[in-house]
């Protein structure tokens, strides 16, 4: 697995919901880190200024509570520590995204 850190300085993300992640390999238990903090899948609309189209991405984040409790639908958000994880499974490659945290973006001054 390769990890690539993503520079988000010029990117725009809109919040499109969050859902808890479950580990179906462990009888459907809620997925947590070693500290017991649950993992959430953040659905986001991503765009870089100058691009012709937006992309829908899912970013996994560990959080003590559901980020949807504090972030309204389609609010602009920011990710800290956003990374792309490139992996191979059963002869196929894929990309997943993870971040250290997600929060509502501060309004521009």
Coordinates of N, CA and C in Angstrom, one line a residue, residues 25-100:
X25 N -16.0 -8.0 8.6 CA -15.2 -9.1 8.9 C -15.2 -9.5 10.4
X26 N -15.7 -8.6 11.2 CA -15.8 -8.9 12.7 C -17.3 -8.8 13.1
X27 N -18.1 -9.5 12.4 CA -19.5 -9.6 12.7 C -20.3 -8.3 12.7
X28 N -19.9 -7.4 11.9 CA -20.6 -6.1 11.8 C -20.3 -5.1 12.9
X29 N -19.3 -5.3 13.6 CA -19.0 -4.4 14.7 C -18.6 -3.0 14.2
X30 N -18.8 -2.0 14.9 CA -18.4 -0.6 14.6 C -16.9 -0.6 14.5
X31 N -16.4 0.0 13.4 CA -14.9 0.1 13.2 C -14.4 1.2 14.1
X32 N -13.3 0.9 14.9 CA -12.7 1.9 15.8 C -11.2 1.7 15.7
X33 N -10.5 2.8 16.1 CA -9.0 2.7 16.2 C -8.6 2.1 17.5
X34 N -7.4 2.0 17.8 CA -6.9 1.4 19.0 C -7.4 2.1 20.3
X35 N -7.8 3.3 20.2 CA -8.3 4.1 21.3 C -9.8 4.0 21.5
X36 N -10.4 3.2 20.6 CA -11.9 3.1 20.7 C -12.7 4.2 20.0
X37 N -12.0 5.0 19.2 CA -12.7 6.1 18.5 C -13.3 5.6 17.2
X38 N -14.6 5.8 17.0 CA -15.2 5.3 15.8 C -14.7 5.9 14.5
X39 N -14.8 5.2 13.4 CA -14.5 5.7 12.1 C -15.7 6.1 11.3
X40 N -15.7 7.2 10.6 CA -16.8 7.7 9.8 C -16.3 7.8 8.4
X41 N -17.2 7.6 7.4 CA -17.0 7.8 6.0 C -17.6 9.2 5.7
X42 N -16.8 10.1 5.3 CA -17.3 11.5 5.0 C -17.5 11.5 3.5
X43 N -18.7 11.8 3.0 CA -18.9 12.0 1.6 C -18.7 13.5 1.3
X44 N -17.9 13.7 0.3 CA -17.6 15.1 0.0 C -17.6 15.3 -1.5
X45 N -17.9 16.5 -1.9 CA -17.8 17.0 -3.3 C -16.5 17.8 -3.4
X46 N -15.6 17.3 -4.2 CA -14.3 17.9 -4.3 C -14.1 18.7 -5.6
X47 N -13.4 19.8 -5.5 CA -13.2 20.6 -6.8 C -11.9 21.4 -6.6
X48 N -11.1 21.5 -7.6 CA -10.0 22.4 -7.6 C -10.3 23.5 -8.6
X49 N -10.1 24.7 -8.2 CA -10.4 25.8 -9.1 C -9.8 25.6 -10.5
X50 N -10.5 25.8 -11.5 CA -10.0 25.6 -12.9 C -10.5 24.3 -13.5
X51 N -10.9 23.4 -12.6 CA -11.4 22.1 -13.1 C -12.7 22.3 -13.7
X52 N -13.1 21.5 -14.7 CA -14.4 21.6 -15.4 C -15.5 20.9 -14.6
X53 N -15.1 19.9 -13.8 CA -16.1 19.2 -13.1 C -15.7 18.8 -11.6
X54 N -16.7 18.6 -10.8 CA -16.4 18.2 -9.4 C -16.3 16.7 -9.4
X55 N -15.8 16.2 -8.3 CA -15.7 14.7 -8.1 C -16.3 14.4 -6.7
X56 N -17.0 13.3 -6.6 CA -17.5 12.9 -5.3 C -16.5 11.9 -4.8
X57 N -16.1 12.2 -3.5 CA -15.1 11.3 -2.9 C -15.6 10.9 -1.5
X58 N -15.1 9.8 -1.0 CA -15.4 9.3 0.4 C -14.1 9.3 1.1
X59 N -14.1 9.9 2.3 CA -12.9 10.1 3.1 C -13.1 9.5 4.4
X60 N -12.3 8.6 4.9 CA -12.5 8.0 6.2 C -11.7 8.8 7.2
X61 N -12.4 9.1 8.3 CA -11.9 9.9 9.4 C -12.3 9.2 10.8
X62 N -11.4 9.2 11.7 CA -11.8 8.8 13.1 C -12.3 10.0 13.8
X63 N -13.4 9.9 14.5 CA -14.0 11.0 15.2 C -14.8 10.6 16.4
X64 N -14.7 11.2 17.5 CA -15.5 10.8 18.7 C -17.0 10.9 18.5
X65 N -17.4 11.8 17.6 CA -18.9 11.9 17.3 C -19.0 12.1 15.8
X66 N -20.2 11.9 15.4 CA -20.5 12.0 13.9 C -20.3 13.4 13.5
X67 N -19.4 13.6 12.5 CA -19.2 15.0 12.0 C -20.5 15.7 11.5
X68 N -21.5 14.9 11.1 CA -22.7 15.5 10.6 C -23.5 16.2 11.7
X69 N -23.1 16.0 13.0 CA -23.8 16.7 14.1 C -23.4 18.1 14.1
X70 N -22.2 18.5 13.5 CA -21.7 19.8 13.6 C -21.5 20.5 12.2
X71 N -21.7 19.7 11.2 CA -21.5 20.3 9.8 C -22.8 20.1 9.0
X72 N -23.4 21.2 8.5 CA -24.6 21.1 7.7 C -24.3 20.7 6.3
X73 N -25.3 20.1 5.7 CA -25.2 19.5 4.3 C -24.8 20.6 3.4
X74 N -23.8 20.4 2.5 CA -23.2 21.2 1.5 C -22.4 22.4 2.1
X75 N -22.1 22.4 3.4 CA -21.2 23.4 3.9 C -19.8 23.1 3.4
X76 N -19.0 24.2 3.3 CA -17.6 24.0 2.9 C -16.9 23.5 4.1
X77 N -16.1 22.4 3.8 CA -15.3 21.8 4.9 C -13.8 21.8 4.5
X78 N -13.0 21.4 5.5 CA -11.6 21.2 5.2 C -11.1 19.9 5.9
X79 N -10.2 19.3 5.3 CA -9.6 18.1 5.8 C -8.2 18.4 6.3
X80 N -7.8 17.9 7.4 CA -6.4 18.0 7.9 C -5.8 16.6 7.6
X81 N -4.6 16.6 7.1 CA -3.9 15.3 6.8 C -4.5 14.4 5.8
X82 N -5.1 15.0 4.8 CA -5.8 14.2 3.7 C -4.7 13.4 2.9
X83 N -5.0 12.1 2.7 CA -4.0 11.3 2.0 C -4.8 10.3 1.1
X84 N -4.2 10.0 0.0 CA -4.7 8.9 -0.9 C -3.9 7.7 -0.6
X85 N -4.6 6.6 -0.5 CA -4.0 5.3 -0.2 C -4.2 4.4 -1.4
X86 N -3.2 4.0 -2.1 CA -3.3 3.2 -3.3 C -3.0 1.8 -2.9
X87 N -3.9 0.8 -3.3 CA -3.7 -0.5 -2.8 C -4.0 -1.5 -4.0
X88 N -3.6 -2.7 -3.8 CA -3.9 -3.8 -4.7 C -4.6 -4.9 -3.9
X89 N -5.7 -5.5 -4.4 CA -6.4 -6.5 -3.8 C -7.0 -7.5 -4.9
X90 N -6.7 -8.7 -4.8 CA -7.1 -9.7 -5.8 C -6.8 -9.3 -7.2
X91 N -5.6 -8.8 -7.4 CA -5.1 -8.4 -8.7 C -5.7 -7.1 -9.3
X92 N -6.5 -6.4 -8.5 CA -7.0 -5.1 -8.9 C -6.5 -4.0 -8.0
X93 N -6.3 -2.8 -8.6 CA -5.8 -1.7 -7.8 C -7.0 -0.8 -7.5
X94 N -6.8 0.0 -6.4 CA -7.8 0.9 -6.0 C -7.2 2.1 -5.2
X95 N -8.0 3.1 -5.0 CA -7.6 4.3 -4.2 C -8.6 4.5 -3.2
X96 N -8.2 4.8 -1.9 CA -9.1 5.2 -0.9 C -8.5 6.5 -0.3
X97 N -9.3 7.2 0.4 CA -8.9 8.5 1.0 C -9.1 8.4 2.5
X98 N -8.2 9.0 3.3 CA -8.3 9.1 4.7 C -7.8 10.5 5.1
X99 N -8.2 10.9 6.3 CA -7.7 12.2 6.8 C -7.7 12.1 8.3
X100 N -6.9 13.0 8.9 CA -6.7 13.0 10.4 C -8.0 13.6 11.0

